[in-house]
Each structure stands twice: as C-alpha cells, then as structure tokens.
Coordinates of C-alpha atoms in Angstrom, one line a residue:
M4 CA 56.0 126.1 212.0
N5 CA 59.0 123.8 212.0
F6 CA 61.2 123.3 209.0
R7 CA 60.1 119.7 208.4
R8 CA 56.5 120.5 208.5
M9 CA 57.0 123.4 206.1
L10 CA 58.7 121.0 203.7
A11 CA 55.9 118.5 204.1
L12 CA 53.2 121.1 203.4
L13 CA 55.2 122.2 200.3
L14 CA 55.3 118.6 199.1
V15 CA 51.6 118.2 199.5
A16 CA 51.0 121.4 197.6
M17 CA 53.2 120.3 194.8
L18 CA 51.5 116.9 194.6
L19 CA 48.1 118.5 194.5
A20 CA 49.3 120.6 191.6
S21 CA 50.9 117.8 189.6
G22 CA 48.8 114.7 190.5
V23 CA 51.5 112.0 190.4
S24 CA 55.2 112.5 191.0
A25 CA 57.6 110.2 189.3
L26 CA 61.2 110.0 190.6
A27 CA 63.5 112.7 189.5
E28 CA 63.9 112.7 185.7
D29 CA 67.2 111.3 184.5
T30 CA 68.6 112.9 181.3
A31 CA 71.1 110.1 180.7
E32 CA 70.6 107.7 177.8
P33 CA 68.7 104.6 179.0
K34 CA 70.7 101.3 179.1
Y35 CA 69.7 97.8 178.3
G36 CA 70.4 95.0 180.7
G37 CA 70.2 94.0 184.3
T38 CA 67.7 92.4 186.7
L39 CA 65.6 94.6 189.0
V40 CA 64.5 93.0 192.3
A41 CA 61.0 93.9 193.4
Y42 CA 58.6 92.1 195.8
T43 CA 55.1 90.6 196.4
S44 CA 53.6 90.0 199.8
A45 CA 52.4 86.5 198.8
D46 CA 52.9 84.1 195.9
P47 CA 50.6 85.1 193.0
M48 CA 49.7 81.5 192.4
N49 CA 48.7 82.0 188.7
F50 CA 48.4 84.6 185.9
D51 CA 45.3 83.4 184.0
P52 CA 43.4 86.7 183.2
A53 CA 40.2 85.0 184.3
T54 CA 41.5 84.5 187.9
Q55 CA 43.1 87.9 188.6
T56 CA 41.7 89.0 192.0
S57 CA 44.6 89.8 194.4
W58 CA 47.2 92.6 194.5
D59 CA 50.0 90.1 194.4
Q60 CA 48.7 88.8 191.1
T61 CA 48.0 92.2 189.6
I62 CA 51.4 93.8 190.2
V63 CA 53.1 91.0 188.3
A64 CA 50.3 90.4 185.8
A65 CA 50.3 94.0 184.5
N66 CA 53.8 93.3 183.1
I67 CA 52.9 90.0 181.4
L68 CA 49.4 90.4 180.3
E69 CA 48.2 93.0 177.8
G70 CA 45.0 93.8 176.0
L71 CA 43.6 96.4 173.7
V72 CA 44.8 99.2 176.0
R73 CA 47.2 99.4 179.0
L74 CA 47.6 101.5 182.2
N75 CA 50.1 104.3 182.0
P76 CA 53.0 103.9 184.5
E77 CA 51.5 106.5 186.8
G78 CA 48.3 104.5 187.1
T79 CA 46.2 107.6 186.4
G80 CA 45.0 106.8 182.8
I81 CA 45.3 104.5 179.8
E82 CA 47.4 104.4 176.7
P83 CA 47.3 102.3 173.5
G84 CA 48.1 98.6 173.9
I85 CA 47.5 96.0 171.1
A86 CA 45.0 98.5 169.7
E87 CA 47.0 101.4 168.2
D88 CA 43.9 103.6 168.1
W89 CA 40.1 103.4 168.5
S90 CA 36.9 105.4 167.8
V91 CA 33.4 105.5 169.2
S92 CA 30.2 106.0 167.2
E93 CA 28.2 109.2 167.8
D94 CA 25.6 107.3 169.9
G95 CA 28.4 105.9 172.1
L96 CA 27.5 102.3 171.4
V97 CA 30.0 101.0 168.9
W98 CA 33.7 101.0 169.7
T99 CA 36.0 100.2 166.8
F100 CA 39.6 99.2 167.6
N101 CA 42.4 99.1 165.1
L102 CA 45.0 96.6 166.0
R103 CA 48.7 96.9 165.4
H104 CA 50.2 94.9 162.6
G105 CA 53.0 92.7 164.0
A106 CA 52.0 92.6 167.7
K107 CA 52.9 89.1 168.9
F108 CA 52.1 86.7 171.6
H109 CA 54.9 85.3 173.7
N110 CA 54.7 82.1 171.6
G111 CA 55.6 84.1 168.5
R112 CA 52.3 84.2 166.7
E113 CA 50.8 87.5 165.6
V114 CA 47.8 88.8 167.6
V115 CA 44.6 89.2 165.5
A116 CA 41.1 90.4 166.3
Q117 CA 39.7 86.8 166.6
D118 CA 42.0 86.4 169.6
F119 CA 40.1 89.1 171.5
K120 CA 36.8 87.5 170.6
Y121 CA 38.0 84.2 172.0
S122 CA 39.5 85.8 175.1
F123 CA 36.5 87.9 176.0
E124 CA 34.0 85.0 175.4
R125 CA 36.3 82.9 177.6
I126 CA 36.0 85.4 180.4
A127 CA 32.2 85.6 179.9
D128 CA 31.7 81.9 179.8
P129 CA 29.7 80.9 183.0
E130 CA 31.7 77.7 183.3
M131 CA 34.9 79.9 183.7
A132 CA 33.1 81.7 186.6
S133 CA 35.5 84.6 186.2
N134 CA 35.2 87.6 188.6
A135 CA 36.0 89.8 185.6
A136 CA 32.9 88.8 183.6
W137 CA 30.9 91.8 184.8
K138 CA 33.3 94.2 183.0
L139 CA 31.8 92.8 179.7
N140 CA 28.2 92.7 180.7
R141 CA 27.2 95.8 178.6
L142 CA 28.2 94.0 175.4
V143 CA 25.2 93.2 173.2
G144 CA 24.4 89.5 173.6
F145 CA 26.3 89.1 176.9
D146 CA 23.2 87.9 178.8
A147 CA 22.1 85.4 176.2
Y148 CA 25.7 84.0 176.0
Q149 CA 25.9 83.7 179.8
A150 CA 22.5 82.0 179.9
G151 CA 23.6 79.4 177.4
E152 CA 21.1 80.7 174.8
A153 CA 23.7 81.8 172.3
E154 CA 27.0 80.4 171.1
E155 CA 28.7 83.8 170.9
I156 CA 28.5 87.3 172.2
T157 CA 27.0 89.1 169.2
G158 CA 28.4 92.4 170.3
I159 CA 31.9 91.2 169.6
K160 CA 32.5 91.4 165.8
V161 CA 35.7 90.5 164.0
V162 CA 35.7 92.9 161.0
D163 CA 39.1 91.6 159.8
D164 CA 42.4 90.5 161.3
Y165 CA 43.2 94.0 162.5
T166 CA 39.8 95.5 163.2
L167 CA 37.6 94.6 166.2
E168 CA 34.1 96.1 166.8
L169 CA 32.5 96.0 170.2
T170 CA 28.9 97.0 170.5
L171 CA 27.3 98.0 173.8
S172 CA 23.7 97.8 174.8
Q173 CA 23.9 101.3 176.2
P174 CA 26.6 104.0 176.2
F175 CA 29.2 103.6 178.8
A176 CA 32.2 106.0 178.9
P177 CA 34.2 104.1 181.6
F178 CA 34.3 101.0 179.3
I179 CA 37.7 102.0 177.8
S180 CA 39.3 102.3 181.2
M181 CA 38.0 98.9 182.2
L182 CA 39.6 97.4 179.1
A183 CA 43.1 98.2 180.6
S184 CA 42.5 95.6 183.3
A185 CA 44.9 92.6 183.2
S186 CA 41.8 90.4 183.5
L187 CA 40.7 91.5 180.0
A188 CA 44.1 90.7 178.4
V189 CA 44.3 88.8 175.2
V190 CA 45.4 85.1 175.2
P191 CA 46.0 82.6 172.4
Q192 CA 43.5 79.8 172.2
E193 CA 46.1 77.2 171.3
A194 CA 48.1 77.9 174.5
V195 CA 45.0 77.8 176.7
E196 CA 44.2 74.4 175.1
E197 CA 47.8 73.2 175.4
Y198 CA 48.1 73.9 179.1
G199 CA 44.5 73.4 180.2
E200 CA 43.9 74.0 183.9
D201 CA 47.6 74.9 184.2
F202 CA 47.5 77.8 181.8
G203 CA 47.9 80.3 184.6
L204 CA 51.3 78.8 185.4
Y205 CA 52.5 79.6 181.9
A206 CA 50.6 82.8 181.2
V207 CA 51.1 83.2 177.4
S208 CA 49.9 86.7 176.4
A209 CA 51.3 89.7 174.7
G210 CA 52.8 91.9 177.4
P211 CA 56.4 93.3 177.6
F212 CA 57.7 90.5 179.8
T213 CA 57.3 86.7 179.7
L214 CA 57.0 84.4 182.7
G215 CA 60.3 82.8 183.7
E216 CA 61.6 80.8 186.6
W217 CA 59.1 80.4 189.4
N218 CA 60.1 79.1 192.8
F219 CA 56.7 78.9 194.6
G220 CA 56.5 80.8 197.8
Q221 CA 60.0 82.3 197.3
D222 CA 60.3 84.2 194.1
L223 CA 59.5 84.4 190.4
T224 CA 61.2 86.1 187.5
I225 CA 59.7 87.7 184.4
N226 CA 62.0 88.2 181.4
A227 CA 62.1 90.8 178.7
F228 CA 60.0 89.9 175.6
E229 CA 62.2 90.5 172.7
D230 CA 59.3 90.8 170.2
Y231 CA 57.2 93.2 172.2
W232 CA 55.4 95.6 169.9
A233 CA 56.9 98.6 171.6
G234 CA 60.4 97.2 171.6
R235 CA 61.9 95.0 174.3
P236 CA 62.0 96.5 177.8
Y237 CA 65.3 98.0 178.9
L238 CA 65.6 95.5 181.8
D239 CA 66.6 91.9 181.1
A240 CA 64.3 90.7 183.9
V241 CA 62.4 91.6 187.0
K242 CA 62.6 89.3 190.0
F243 CA 59.8 89.4 192.5
R244 CA 60.7 88.1 195.9
V245 CA 57.9 87.0 198.2
I246 CA 58.4 89.1 201.3
N247 CA 55.3 89.6 203.5
D248 CA 56.7 91.7 206.3
E249 CA 57.0 95.4 205.4
N250 CA 60.0 96.1 207.7
T251 CA 61.8 93.1 206.4
R252 CA 61.6 94.7 202.9
I253 CA 63.3 97.8 204.3
V254 CA 66.1 95.6 205.8
E255 CA 66.5 94.0 202.4
F256 CA 66.5 97.3 200.7
D257 CA 69.2 98.7 203.0
A258 CA 71.3 95.6 202.2
Q259 CA 70.7 96.3 198.5
T260 CA 69.1 92.9 198.0
L261 CA 65.9 94.7 197.1
D262 CA 65.7 97.5 194.5
V263 CA 62.2 98.9 195.2
A264 CA 60.2 99.2 198.5
W265 CA 57.3 101.0 200.1
I266 CA 58.6 103.2 202.9
T267 CA 57.2 102.1 206.2
P268 CA 56.3 104.7 208.9
A269 CA 59.2 103.6 211.1
H270 CA 61.8 104.3 208.4
Y271 CA 60.1 107.2 206.7
E272 CA 62.1 110.1 208.3
R273 CA 65.5 108.3 208.0
L274 CA 65.0 107.5 204.3
T275 CA 63.4 110.7 203.1
T276 CA 66.1 112.8 204.7
D277 CA 69.0 110.7 203.5
P278 CA 70.7 112.6 200.6
T279 CA 71.6 109.2 199.0
Y280 CA 68.0 108.9 198.0
A281 CA 67.2 112.5 197.2
D282 CA 66.3 111.5 193.6
S283 CA 65.0 108.0 194.4
I284 CA 61.7 108.6 196.3
G285 CA 58.5 108.8 194.4
Y286 CA 55.1 110.0 195.5
A287 CA 51.7 109.1 194.0
Y288 CA 48.2 110.0 194.8
T289 CA 46.4 106.7 195.1
L290 CA 42.8 107.0 193.8
H291 CA 41.6 106.8 197.3
T292 CA 39.4 109.0 199.6
A293 CA 38.7 108.4 203.3
F294 CA 35.7 109.9 205.1
L295 CA 33.3 109.7 208.0
M296 CA 29.9 108.6 206.7
F297 CA 26.5 109.2 208.1
N298 CA 23.7 106.7 207.8
M299 CA 21.1 108.9 206.0
E300 CA 18.4 106.5 207.1
Q301 CA 19.1 106.9 210.8
E302 CA 18.6 109.7 213.3
P303 CA 19.9 112.1 214.4
F304 CA 22.3 112.6 211.5
G305 CA 20.1 111.4 208.6
S306 CA 17.7 114.3 208.6
N307 CA 19.9 117.0 210.2
K308 CA 22.3 118.5 207.7
A309 CA 23.6 121.2 210.1
L310 CA 24.6 118.4 212.5
R311 CA 26.6 116.7 209.8
E312 CA 28.2 120.0 208.9
A313 CA 29.2 120.5 212.5
V314 CA 31.1 117.2 212.5
F315 CA 32.9 118.2 209.2
Y316 CA 34.0 121.6 210.5
A317 CA 35.1 120.2 213.9
M318 CA 37.7 117.8 212.5
D319 CA 41.3 118.7 212.6
T320 CA 42.6 117.1 209.5
Q321 CA 45.9 118.8 209.8
A322 CA 46.7 116.9 213.0
V323 CA 45.9 113.7 211.2
L324 CA 48.2 114.6 208.3
E325 CA 51.0 115.1 210.8
L326 CA 50.2 111.7 212.3
L327 CA 50.4 110.2 208.8
Q328 CA 53.8 111.9 208.2
Y329 CA 52.0 114.0 205.4
R330 CA 51.5 110.8 203.4
A331 CA 48.0 112.1 202.7
S332 CA 46.4 115.4 201.6
Y333 CA 43.3 117.3 202.6
A334 CA 40.1 116.2 201.0
D335 CA 37.1 118.5 200.5
R336 CA 35.4 116.3 197.9
L337 CA 35.4 112.7 196.7
L338 CA 37.5 113.0 193.5
L339 CA 41.2 113.8 193.5
P340 CA 42.3 117.1 191.9
D341 CA 44.2 115.4 189.0
M342 CA 41.2 113.2 188.0
L343 CA 38.6 114.1 185.4
G344 CA 36.1 116.1 187.4
G345 CA 38.5 116.7 190.2
G346 CA 38.3 120.4 190.4
E347 CA 40.6 122.6 192.4
P348 CA 42.9 121.2 195.0
C349 CA 42.3 121.7 198.7
T350 CA 45.4 123.0 200.5
E351 CA 44.2 123.5 204.0
S352 CA 42.1 121.8 206.7
P353 CA 38.4 122.7 206.6
R354 CA 38.5 122.9 210.5
N355 CA 36.6 125.9 211.8
I356 CA 35.6 125.3 215.4
E357 CA 33.5 128.4 215.8
L358 CA 31.5 127.6 212.6
A359 CA 31.1 124.0 213.9
K360 CA 29.6 125.4 217.2
E361 CA 27.3 127.6 215.2
K362 CA 26.2 124.5 213.2
M363 CA 25.5 122.7 216.4
A364 CA 23.2 125.5 217.5
E365 CA 21.5 125.5 214.1
A366 CA 21.0 121.8 214.4
G367 CA 19.2 122.3 217.7
Y368 CA 22.0 121.2 220.0
P369 CA 23.7 124.4 221.4
D370 CA 24.7 122.5 224.5
G371 CA 25.7 119.3 222.8
I372 CA 24.1 115.9 222.5
D373 CA 23.7 113.5 225.4
E374 CA 23.9 110.3 223.3
V375 CA 27.3 108.7 222.8
F376 CA 27.8 107.5 219.2
T377 CA 29.9 104.5 218.2
V378 CA 32.0 105.2 215.1
I379 CA 32.6 101.8 213.6
T380 CA 35.9 101.2 211.9
P381 CA 38.2 98.3 210.9
A382 CA 40.6 97.5 213.8
W383 CA 43.6 99.1 212.0
N384 CA 46.1 100.8 214.2
N385 CA 46.3 104.0 212.0
N386 CA 42.5 104.2 211.9
I387 CA 42.2 104.0 215.7
K388 CA 44.9 106.7 216.2
I389 CA 43.1 108.9 213.6
L390 CA 39.8 108.5 215.2
E391 CA 41.2 109.3 218.6
I392 CA 42.1 112.8 217.2
Y393 CA 38.6 113.2 215.8
Q394 CA 37.2 112.0 219.1
Q395 CA 38.8 114.9 220.9
N396 CA 37.7 117.4 218.2
L397 CA 34.1 116.4 218.4
K398 CA 34.1 116.5 222.2
E399 CA 34.9 120.3 221.8
I400 CA 31.5 120.8 220.2
G401 CA 29.5 118.5 222.4
I402 CA 29.5 115.3 220.4
N403 CA 30.8 112.3 222.2
I404 CA 32.0 109.2 220.3
E405 CA 33.5 105.9 221.1
I406 CA 35.6 104.0 218.7
G407 CA 34.1 100.7 217.6
A408 CA 37.1 98.9 216.2
M409 CA 35.9 95.6 214.6
D410 CA 37.4 92.8 212.7
T411 CA 37.1 93.3 208.9
T412 CA 34.2 90.9 208.4
A413 CA 32.1 92.3 211.2
Y414 CA 32.8 95.9 210.1
N415 CA 31.9 95.1 206.5
E416 CA 28.6 93.5 207.6
A417 CA 27.6 96.4 209.8
R418 CA 28.6 99.0 207.1
N419 CA 26.9 97.1 204.2
S420 CA 23.7 96.6 206.1
G421 CA 23.5 100.1 207.5
N422 CA 23.8 98.9 211.1
Y423 CA 25.5 102.1 212.3
K424 CA 24.8 105.9 212.7
I425 CA 28.3 107.2 211.9
A426 CA 31.3 105.2 210.5
W427 CA 34.7 105.5 209.1
G428 CA 34.8 104.6 205.4
N429 CA 36.7 104.9 202.2
V430 CA 36.5 104.3 198.5
V431 CA 39.4 103.1 196.3
A432 CA 39.1 103.2 192.5
G433 CA 39.3 99.9 190.6
Y434 CA 40.1 101.6 187.3
P435 CA 41.4 105.1 186.3
D436 CA 38.0 106.8 185.8
P437 CA 35.9 109.0 188.1
D438 CA 33.1 106.5 187.6
A439 CA 35.0 104.0 189.7
M440 CA 34.6 106.3 192.7
I441 CA 31.4 108.3 191.9
Y442 CA 29.0 105.5 190.9
P443 CA 29.5 103.1 193.8
T444 CA 29.6 105.9 196.5
F445 CA 26.8 108.2 195.4
H446 CA 24.3 106.4 193.1
S447 CA 21.2 105.1 194.9
S448 CA 21.4 101.8 193.0
S449 CA 24.6 101.1 194.9
I450 CA 23.1 101.5 198.4
G451 CA 24.5 98.8 200.6
A452 CA 27.3 96.4 199.8
S453 CA 27.9 97.9 196.3
G454 CA 29.5 101.0 197.9
N455 CA 26.9 103.6 198.8
Y456 CA 27.3 102.8 202.5
A457 CA 25.8 106.2 203.6
R458 CA 22.6 105.1 201.9
Y459 CA 22.4 108.4 200.1
N460 CA 19.5 108.9 197.7
N461 CA 19.2 111.9 195.5
P462 CA 17.4 111.3 192.2
E463 CA 19.0 114.5 190.7
V464 CA 22.4 113.2 191.5
D465 CA 21.5 109.7 190.1
A466 CA 20.4 111.3 186.8
L467 CA 23.6 113.3 186.5
I468 CA 25.7 110.2 187.2
D469 CA 23.8 108.3 184.5
Q470 CA 24.4 111.2 182.1
A471 CA 28.1 111.2 182.9
R472 CA 28.5 107.5 182.3
A473 CA 26.8 107.7 179.0
S474 CA 28.6 110.7 177.7
T475 CA 31.7 110.2 175.4
N476 CA 32.6 113.9 175.6
E477 CA 35.4 114.4 178.2
E478 CA 34.6 118.1 178.7
E479 CA 31.0 117.3 179.4
R480 CA 32.0 114.5 181.8
D481 CA 34.5 116.8 183.6
T482 CA 31.7 119.4 184.1
L483 CA 29.2 116.8 185.2
Y484 CA 31.5 115.1 187.7
Q485 CA 32.4 118.4 189.3
Q486 CA 28.7 119.3 189.5
I487 CA 27.9 115.9 191.1
D488 CA 30.7 116.2 193.6
N489 CA 29.6 119.7 194.6
M490 CA 25.9 118.6 194.9
V491 CA 26.8 115.8 197.2
L492 CA 29.1 118.0 199.2
E493 CA 26.2 120.4 199.7
D494 CA 24.1 117.4 201.0
M495 CA 27.0 116.1 203.0
P496 CA 26.3 112.4 203.5
Y497 CA 30.1 112.0 203.8
A498 CA 32.5 114.2 205.8
Y499 CA 35.7 114.0 203.8
L500 CA 39.0 113.4 205.5
D501 CA 42.0 112.8 203.3
H502 CA 43.4 111.4 200.0
N503 CA 46.2 108.8 200.5
I504 CA 49.7 109.4 199.1
Y505 CA 51.8 106.4 198.3
V506 CA 55.5 106.7 198.8
D507 CA 58.0 104.3 197.2
I508 CA 61.8 104.3 197.3
C509 CA 64.2 102.7 194.9
Q510 CA 68.0 102.2 194.7
P511 CA 69.8 105.3 193.2
Y512 CA 70.8 103.2 190.1
V513 CA 67.1 102.4 189.3
K514 CA 65.9 104.9 186.7
N515 CA 62.5 106.0 185.3
Y516 CA 60.5 104.2 188.0
C517 CA 57.4 105.8 189.5
P518 CA 54.8 104.5 191.9
S519 CA 51.3 103.9 190.6
A520 CA 48.1 105.6 191.7
L521 CA 46.5 102.2 191.4
D522 CA 49.4 100.5 193.1
V523 CA 50.1 98.5 189.9
S524 CA 53.7 99.2 189.0
T525 CA 54.9 98.5 185.4
Y526 CA 58.6 98.1 184.4
H527 CA 58.8 98.2 180.7
R528 CA 60.2 101.8 180.8
V529 CA 62.5 101.2 183.8
W530 CA 66.3 100.8 183.4
I531 CA 69.3 100.3 185.6
D532 CA 72.4 102.4 185.6
K533 CA 75.1 100.2 187.0

C-alpha cells in the first residue's frame, strides 16, 4: 500500500470516529475585524424566509435569519437561538420555548413571542404559497388555517412576551430540528409591511449578520450585527462573490481574492499536500448516503434476496473511494456513524467475491444471468466512472449491466415511477435528524417520489419508524434507529455504497471555520488573524 493511500485510509478512520472535523484548533485569542470573502454559485435573489429553496440562498440566509433554534457550525445538530431553552410535555405534544430577554431584530426592536406566531402563520398562509409550510403541518389548527376556516393556528399560543407554546396534533421528535431551518426564522411584522413584496431584498430578522451592499449577479455583503444576542460576530463582514465555475474559485483562492473554497478534484492533491494549508483544510461528513437500489416490485431482484446480496458483496467500494480521492467513506447502512442511531463505523469494503458467487448459486444462478440489466443514473461524470467499476465487479459473478445515463428529469421520472430494475440512488438529509434519511427512504408511505424509490414495504419497519418519530427519548430513538437500519440491511432493498466527505480549504489567516455536514456554513464564530 502506498504512503498516500495509507494516509487517506487513516483520515477516513479518523473521520469515522469523530464525525465532523473542523480545521485545526487555534489557541490564539480571537480578534475582531476584517472582511471574509466567500462565494455563491448564483445570486441568491432574496432572503424572505418564505422563499428559501436554493443552496445559494441558504448559505447566506443561515447567517442573517434566525429562529427559535439554529444549526451548529458543524451542521450536525442544533443549539439554542432566540429560545434559550425549551421543554416537551410527557405526551410529546406541547413544546414550550423560553425566549431570551433582549434578543433584537436588526431594526433594533426586541423579539417577543408574538413575532413567532406572526412569522409561522405567515409561512402557513396559503396565499404565501411557501415551500416551508409543510414543516408546520403538525401544529394543531394548521389544516383549518390553511383551508381558510380559522383566523389563526390554534396550536401556536403566546403565553407571554417570553414564552411560546406550540402544540402538535401528534408527537413528532424531529420537529425541533426542523425549527432550525432558515425558512422558519422570525421576522418583524412592521418590516414585512414596510417593504411588502420587496421584503426579501432587505431581510430584517435576528441573525448575527445584517444584509449590506448587494450588487446583483456580482456580490453581496453581510455586516456584523452589533446587538446580536450572543455578541457581535468577530468579523466585520462576509462578502459573498457570485462565482459559478468551481475551478475559477480555486484560481481566485490561489490569488488570495477568495478566503474559502471547496477543493475540486483537479486541485485536490496539490492543495492537500501543500504545507501552507496543513491547518487550513476541513473535512465533514455530509449527511448523505449513496446506494444501488433494487425495485422490490420487479423481478428478478424483488423476490430474490440472495441475488441482491450477491450484488452487494461483489462491489469493490475501495476502488471507488480511490477514484473519489478518499472523499467518501464505506457505507454498510443508511445512517452515518456520528448520527443518532448510526451505530459503529464501517472501516473496510464489504467486497467478498467468493461469498458473492455463493449467493449467486443460492439465488439459482450459479452460471450467471443471461439478461442484461440497465442501471439508471443521472448523467454525472463521477457516477458514470463509479458505475464502470461496479460494471466490471458484477461481470465477475455473471451479472451484466449497462449504464443508463439520463438527464436529471428523465432519471427522476424513471426512479419515482419505479420504471427500472436496478438503479443508482442517494439520500441527503434536509435537517440534522435521522428521520430526514430514514422516513423518506424506508417508510412505505414514502414509496415513489417521496423518497422510497426501492418501493420497499415492511409493516414492522413502518411501525418502528412511527415509534421513533413519536418518541422524545433520545436513548430510545437511538436504539430504534439502529434496529430499523439493521432490519432493512437484512432485507437489502438497497446495496449501500458510500458516505460523502466534503472538503473545504481556507486561507491560513482564517480561524475557527469548519465545513458543514449540511453544506450550510455559518460565520459568527469565524475570525481573521491578519
């Protein structure tokens, strides 16, 4: 094994053990001042919480907008926001939030509980047509409000200025993680009314930065909010430049006109071996799992577990990790090791060619299968290269596949409708909770476009998922999610491939920055030493 590969495997093992790796910790005293230059791939257009749908909006909005809770910098969990603490009733229905005294909007007014009632009902208003409305649909009275049968959502109760009570129609443990979304941030009614349809261009909220100069299509700047409840950020400002091309970002980074960048494959070895950046490269597990999925409603894979297992054991994941420059890790289940319910890390490829051949014989195909299977996939270069490796692996056990690279729309249609026998697929969490991966991928109510593309149906798994969603006991949820993952692994509707690792680089003078598992970087703790 060569030295670089040894280092890469060591890195993967370390990441598996630690979950998310921030950049090297700096023991110097943080300094105030300076402007950090980051990037977006397109102009965010607006920052109204009700219209947050794209990555380019979210990465900026997370620094301007804030609600009851906020994402931690690592993107793996939540921490208090405007609510300094909260409690849940024993039946899991009533969530009580205690708001901070003195937390302020960017316009200088104190945030009170009525502001959250206004903000949530604004999101739920059918005339707003917000994509975030579904995140509130478990509140008592939500349906009546959306149908125009009630003037308020009765499940939102303002107890007093600093106490907000949210009542759900049924227990739902992931609710608190959803509340960290920028789309559920608090906004002041007077600012919304003042700016009207242009509110998103002014984005008055309560986050650590305020919206500053905005040159559409070129750049925008956010400035430190002096009255932020946690104290003003160390940085004076963050300037986001609109740079779509990934390699252009690296050119700008090399010229020190960009302070943070995602490392592209073409520049990976050069930058990761340059001692200048030894303490300036950060690795994060994204909450992402890739797999081959079998259509459980089509033959021959649907009813033949041994055949599905043969595919799983034939695949050389190690060769794929090498192709990906070890910016991924082995996956032997859906959840990542550092997540609630994630279990023990997988540190080696499951490939076992002899066992795969035994499974082929058990499946009734000791001499292979005559049929050629099309594996559908989006026409992404990396995916095609990965599937070419698996194509050779499967040929060794007598399964012949062709790679059906499709444009994204056609792929989504085929995947969602079940018009395939075997396909590449993945799941990416939308919020830092195992439910964001487990429910859409495994629950039978999610079959089709909602995320259960394998069309997997196991009533026992459904019941356990429902139990995990309703439980407010973390130890119980951890046990349940491990049990669910293990049960699905036993049924094997998905042959797991890898978990993605996101790699960022920053200038050596940028301190306390770390990439986010949800790819939503926050800058209120970052500082510049120059």
